[in-house]
Rosetta silent file (secondary structure, phi, psi, omega in degrees, C-alpha in Angstrom):
SEQUENCE: MECLLDEKDHEIIQILQNGFPLVSNPYKAIGDKLWIDENAVISRIVRLLQNGIIRYVGPFFNSRKLGYNGCLAAIDVPGNRIDEIATIINSYNEVTHNYLREGTPNMWFTDSTERQQQILDDIKAKSGIENIFIFTSKKYFKVKVDI
SCORE:     score description
SCORE:     0.000 S_00000001
   1 L     0.000  121.957 -178.275   -5.091   55.907   42.736 S_00000001
   2 L   -85.641  140.190  178.885   -6.496   59.401   43.113 S_00000001
   3 L  -120.279  108.251  178.039   -4.134   62.324   43.530 S_00000001
   4 L   -87.983  135.943  179.601   -5.608   65.381   45.190 S_00000001
   5 L  -100.691  132.061  174.275   -3.774   68.637   44.606 S_00000001
   6 L  -101.983 -176.751 -176.366   -3.476   71.200   47.337 S_00000001
   7 H   -59.193  -40.844  179.762   -2.473   74.851   47.075 S_00000001
   8 H   -64.616  -39.246  176.828    1.272   74.079   47.307 S_00000001
   9 H   -59.644  -45.794  178.857    0.972   71.524   44.474 S_00000001
  10 H   -60.722  -42.893 -179.907   -0.692   74.162   42.296 S_00000001
  11 H   -65.060  -40.715  177.845    2.014   76.692   43.156 S_00000001
  12 H   -62.211  -45.451  179.895    4.773   74.187   42.338 S_00000001
  13 H   -60.572  -42.631  178.637    3.170   73.377   38.977 S_00000001
  14 H   -61.046  -43.521  179.425    2.932   77.076   38.137 S_00000001
  15 H   -65.574  -41.229  178.854    6.610   77.602   38.963 S_00000001
  16 H   -60.374  -36.321 -178.630    7.631   74.540   36.916 S_00000001
  17 H   -83.905  -34.928 -166.991    5.770   75.955   33.904 S_00000001
  18 H  -116.769   -9.913 -175.620    6.392   79.647   34.228 S_00000001
  19 L  -165.811   43.401  179.854    9.496   80.375   36.213 S_00000001
  20 L   -57.753  124.127 -176.507   11.717   77.396   36.894 S_00000001
  21 L   -70.194  126.903  178.727   14.737   78.864   38.692 S_00000001
  22 L   -93.157   72.181 -179.370   17.972   78.496   36.732 S_00000001
  23 L  -132.972  170.327 -176.219   20.193   78.142   39.768 S_00000001
  24 L   -66.374  -26.609  178.127   22.382   75.362   41.157 S_00000001
  25 L  -127.084   73.361 -173.299   19.660   74.239   43.637 S_00000001
  26 H   -63.789  -35.174 -178.134   16.364   74.950   41.869 S_00000001
  27 H   -71.899  -30.037  173.444   14.188   72.832   44.161 S_00000001
  28 H   -67.965  -42.487  178.794   15.563   74.626   47.197 S_00000001
  29 H   -62.346  -40.330  176.220   14.795   77.955   45.514 S_00000001
  30 H   -63.004  -46.273  178.636   11.232   76.789   44.823 S_00000001
  31 H   -59.308  -43.202  178.886   10.899   75.656   48.441 S_00000001
  32 H   -60.006  -40.309 -179.511   12.223   78.970   49.731 S_00000001
  33 H   -67.395  -32.330 -175.487    9.656   80.819   47.649 S_00000001
  34 H  -102.339    4.856  179.740    6.820   78.609   48.928 S_00000001
  35 L    62.390   38.550  172.204    7.995   78.320   52.546 S_00000001
  36 L  -134.787  162.565 -176.344    8.633   74.563   52.381 S_00000001
  37 L   -83.592  165.063 -176.369   11.889   72.652   52.348 S_00000001
  38 H   -56.827  -43.506 -179.467   13.658   71.287   49.281 S_00000001
  39 H   -62.596  -35.618  177.937   12.831   67.638   50.106 S_00000001
  40 H   -66.442  -39.861  177.434    9.130   68.482   50.329 S_00000001
  41 H   -61.529  -49.136 -178.731    9.252   70.103   46.871 S_00000001
  42 H   -62.108  -43.879  179.641   10.997   67.052   45.398 S_00000001
  43 H   -61.250  -41.972  179.447    8.583   64.637   47.128 S_00000001
  44 H   -64.921  -43.220  179.691    5.588   66.539   45.816 S_00000001
  45 H   -63.590  -42.621  178.096    6.962   66.582   42.266 S_00000001
  46 H   -59.883  -44.965  179.079    7.684   62.836   42.426 S_00000001
  47 H   -61.968  -42.774  179.264    4.119   62.182   43.638 S_00000001
  48 H   -64.952  -36.780  175.639    2.696   64.351   40.847 S_00000001
  49 H   -67.029  -46.997 -178.045    4.812   62.473   38.283 S_00000001
  50 H   -62.278  -31.374 -178.742    3.825   59.058   39.671 S_00000001
  51 L   -93.966    5.077  175.379    0.141   59.996   39.534 S_00000001
  52 L    76.792    9.188  177.157    0.329   61.342   36.004 S_00000001
  53 L   -71.925  -43.149  174.124   -0.467   64.937   36.964 S_00000001
  54 L  -108.951  134.191 -179.302    2.953   66.003   35.658 S_00000001
  55 L   -99.690  -27.596 -171.632    4.272   64.167   32.626 S_00000001
  56 L  -156.107  135.962  171.009    7.693   65.731   32.207 S_00000001
  57 L  -123.608  112.956 -178.442   10.092   67.945   34.134 S_00000001
  58 L   164.918  178.050 -175.406   12.822   69.348   31.932 S_00000001
  59 L   -78.788  151.131  166.917   13.520   71.877   29.232 S_00000001
  60 L  -114.974  134.718 -178.451   11.638   72.347   25.993 S_00000001
  61 L  -111.030  149.549  173.657   13.632   73.834   23.157 S_00000001
  62 L   -77.690   98.928 -173.392   12.470   75.788   20.161 S_00000001
  63 L   -61.591  -32.729  178.827   13.424   73.167   17.584 S_00000001
  64 L   -63.463  -41.527  179.892   13.158   75.593   14.671 S_00000001
  65 L   -68.516  -20.092  175.851   15.746   77.907   16.183 S_00000001
  66 L   -89.188   -0.047  177.165   18.031   74.881   16.530 S_00000001
  67 L    90.680   13.910 -179.490   17.616   74.163   12.818 S_00000001
  68 L   -99.804  147.215  173.800   15.227   71.210   13.116 S_00000001
  69 L  -106.297  120.052  178.198   12.037   70.754   11.135 S_00000001
  70 L   -78.100  154.234  174.987    9.233   69.220   13.129 S_00000001
  71 E  -146.120  152.829  168.307    6.816   66.815   11.591 S_00000001
  72 E  -103.555  128.780 -178.595    3.667   64.969   12.392 S_00000001
  73 E  -119.213  149.967  179.687    3.844   61.458   11.014 S_00000001
  74 E  -136.380  142.236 -178.394    1.093   58.915   10.514 S_00000001
  75 E  -141.046  142.289  178.495    1.223   55.203    9.877 S_00000001
  76 L   -95.237  114.744 -174.535   -1.535   52.652    9.381 S_00000001
  77 L  -111.999  127.818  175.074   -0.977   49.810   11.820 S_00000001
  78 L   -58.938  143.220 -176.218   -2.980   46.569   11.823 S_00000001
  79 H   -52.578  -34.685 -178.532   -4.901   46.182   15.088 S_00000001
  80 H   -79.456   -1.865 -179.199   -2.955   43.095   16.138 S_00000001
  81 H  -118.887    9.502 -176.420    0.371   44.978   15.845 S_00000001
  82 H   -54.524  -54.110 -177.036   -0.472   48.199   17.732 S_00000001
  83 H   -62.987  -42.067 -179.903    1.651   47.425   20.818 S_00000001
  84 H   -60.576  -48.565 -177.241    4.564   46.104   18.736 S_00000001
  85 H   -71.690  -37.209  176.511    4.709   49.151   16.454 S_00000001
  86 H   -60.955  -39.376  178.094    4.150   51.582   19.336 S_00000001
  87 H   -63.376  -41.349  177.646    7.149   50.019   21.102 S_00000001
  88 H   -61.871  -51.091 -177.391    9.299   50.517   17.992 S_00000001
  89 H   -63.159  -44.266 -177.441    8.238   54.151   17.581 S_00000001
  90 H   -71.667   -8.957  179.079    8.536   54.935   21.291 S_00000001
  91 L   -73.645  -10.275  178.725   12.080   53.546   21.411 S_00000001
  92 L   -96.671  120.127  178.690   13.294   56.832   19.886 S_00000001
  93 L   -60.052  -24.394 -177.516   13.818   59.603   22.421 S_00000001
  94 L   -73.017  -18.209  178.038   13.174   62.085   19.626 S_00000001
  95 E   -80.397  117.218 -174.542    9.536   60.988   19.343 S_00000001
  96 E   -96.775  -23.864  177.985    7.646   63.320   21.662 S_00000001
  97 E  -142.186  144.105  175.305    4.068   62.139   21.131 S_00000001
  98 E  -150.185  121.582 -176.211    2.578   58.885   19.881 S_00000001
  99 E  -150.389  158.808  177.987   -1.142   58.217   19.894 S_00000001
 100 E   -94.862  145.992  174.601   -3.913   56.248   18.215 S_00000001
 101 L  -132.892  156.815  174.085   -6.751   57.813   16.250 S_00000001
 102 L   -68.957  150.732  174.919   -9.835   56.374   14.636 S_00000001
 103 L    94.773 -165.107 -176.863   -9.630   55.833   10.897 S_00000001
 104 L  -127.752  126.627   -4.575   -6.761   55.373    8.500 S_00000001
 105 L   -70.143  160.607 -172.118   -3.924   56.015    9.214 S_00000001
 106 L  -112.342  -13.692  178.471   -4.438   55.168   12.864 S_00000001
 107 E  -118.491  126.749 -176.102   -1.099   55.811   14.640 S_00000001
 108 E  -123.346  142.415  178.171    0.289   59.340   14.774 S_00000001
 109 E  -150.452  162.941 -179.206    3.574   60.591   16.229 S_00000001
 110 E  -119.843  151.809  178.324    5.802   63.657   16.232 S_00000001
 111 E  -149.493  131.590 -179.969    9.518   64.130   15.670 S_00000001
 112 L  -133.701   60.926 -174.896   11.486   67.388   15.724 S_00000001
 113 L  -132.318  169.510  178.746   15.089   66.405   15.209 S_00000001
 114 L   -74.973  -21.486 -179.245   17.930   66.644   12.754 S_00000001
 115 L  -103.480   32.720 -177.403   17.916   62.872   12.195 S_00000001
 116 H   -54.878  -49.253 -177.881   14.248   62.725   11.335 S_00000001
 117 H   -63.020  -38.913  178.319   14.692   60.882    8.039 S_00000001
 118 H   -62.291  -42.815  179.619   16.936   58.266    9.653 S_00000001
 119 H   -63.813  -45.306  179.394   14.334   57.622   12.361 S_00000001
 120 H   -62.707  -41.272  177.058   11.535   57.304    9.808 S_00000001
 121 H   -63.637  -41.169  177.780   13.645   54.921    7.701 S_00000001
 122 H   -62.412  -43.612  179.983   14.441   52.848   10.820 S_00000001
 123 H   -61.876  -42.672  177.231   10.760   52.649   11.764 S_00000001
 124 H   -60.088  -46.710 -177.677    9.911   51.455    8.243 S_00000001
 125 H   -64.821  -45.169 -176.920   12.648   48.819    8.347 S_00000001
 126 H   -72.313  -33.040 -175.997   11.805   47.544   11.847 S_00000001
 127 H   -89.154  -25.416 -174.454    8.036   47.555   11.364 S_00000001
 128 L    77.476    6.150  177.847    7.898   46.299    7.793 S_00000001
 129 L   -99.658  116.916 -171.013    5.323   49.012    7.104 S_00000001
 130 L   -78.909  -37.231 -173.184    6.476   51.016    4.109 S_00000001
 131 L   -90.996  113.917  169.174    4.098   53.986    4.078 S_00000001
 132 E  -119.477  122.618 -179.889    4.631   56.693    6.651 S_00000001
 133 E   -87.334  131.221 -175.885    2.745   59.890    5.891 S_00000001
 134 E  -114.865  129.421  176.117    4.676   63.053    6.789 S_00000001
 135 E  -122.442  105.647 -176.841    3.090   66.403    7.611 S_00000001
 136 E   -76.937  153.303 -179.024    5.749   69.051    8.152 S_00000001
 137 L   -68.358  134.104  174.660    5.229   71.911   10.572 S_00000001
 138 L  -107.695  -32.715 -177.233    3.938   75.131    9.072 S_00000001
 139 L  -141.713  143.370 -177.735    3.293   77.029   12.287 S_00000001
 140 L   -94.481  128.211  175.704    4.635   76.650   15.815 S_00000001
 141 L  -121.937  134.572  175.214    2.167   76.329   18.710 S_00000001
 142 L  -107.981  115.170  179.169    3.159   76.206   22.373 S_00000001
 143 L   -98.318  128.419 -178.230    0.558   74.419   24.442 S_00000001
 144 L  -141.990  146.520  179.284    0.647   75.124   28.145 S_00000001
 145 L  -116.472  120.767  172.565   -1.790   74.481   30.951 S_00000001
 146 L  -102.416  131.365  179.154   -2.183   76.951   33.786 S_00000001
 147 L  -113.862    0.000    0.000   -4.123   75.671   36.753 S_00000001
C-alpha cells in the first residue's frame, strides 16, 4: 500500500521532530498551527504510522544524562533460529533496534538502560546462545530526518 505525503503531512512530521508542543492538547495545538482540526492531525499521524512513514511518536531521552550506558550488542544466530531469537530480543522494551547483517555475528541490537546486564543474561538463558558481543557507546549521535 503506497502512502503519498502531501504538504500537511510534511508539516506534521516536521513539528513532531522539531517542535512537539508540550501542552495538554498537543494535537489540537498542531492543528491550530496548520489550520486543520485536531482529529485530522491524529488521523494523518495514524495513517503515517500504519504505512511505516513514521515509526514512533514519543519522547527520546538522553540516556547518558539519566546514568545509562548504551551498547550495541551482536549475537551469531543460526539461520533456522532467526525469528525465534529476534522474538526473544524484541520482547524487551529496552531494545530499541534489532537487525540482521551479513557475516558473523549476524544479529545486532541496541540497549540503553540501567538493567542492561540483566537483559543480556536473560537473552543468553532464553536463547541458549552464550556469546553476546558488547560494544559500549563512546560517542552519542542523534539521527534525525528532515523532509
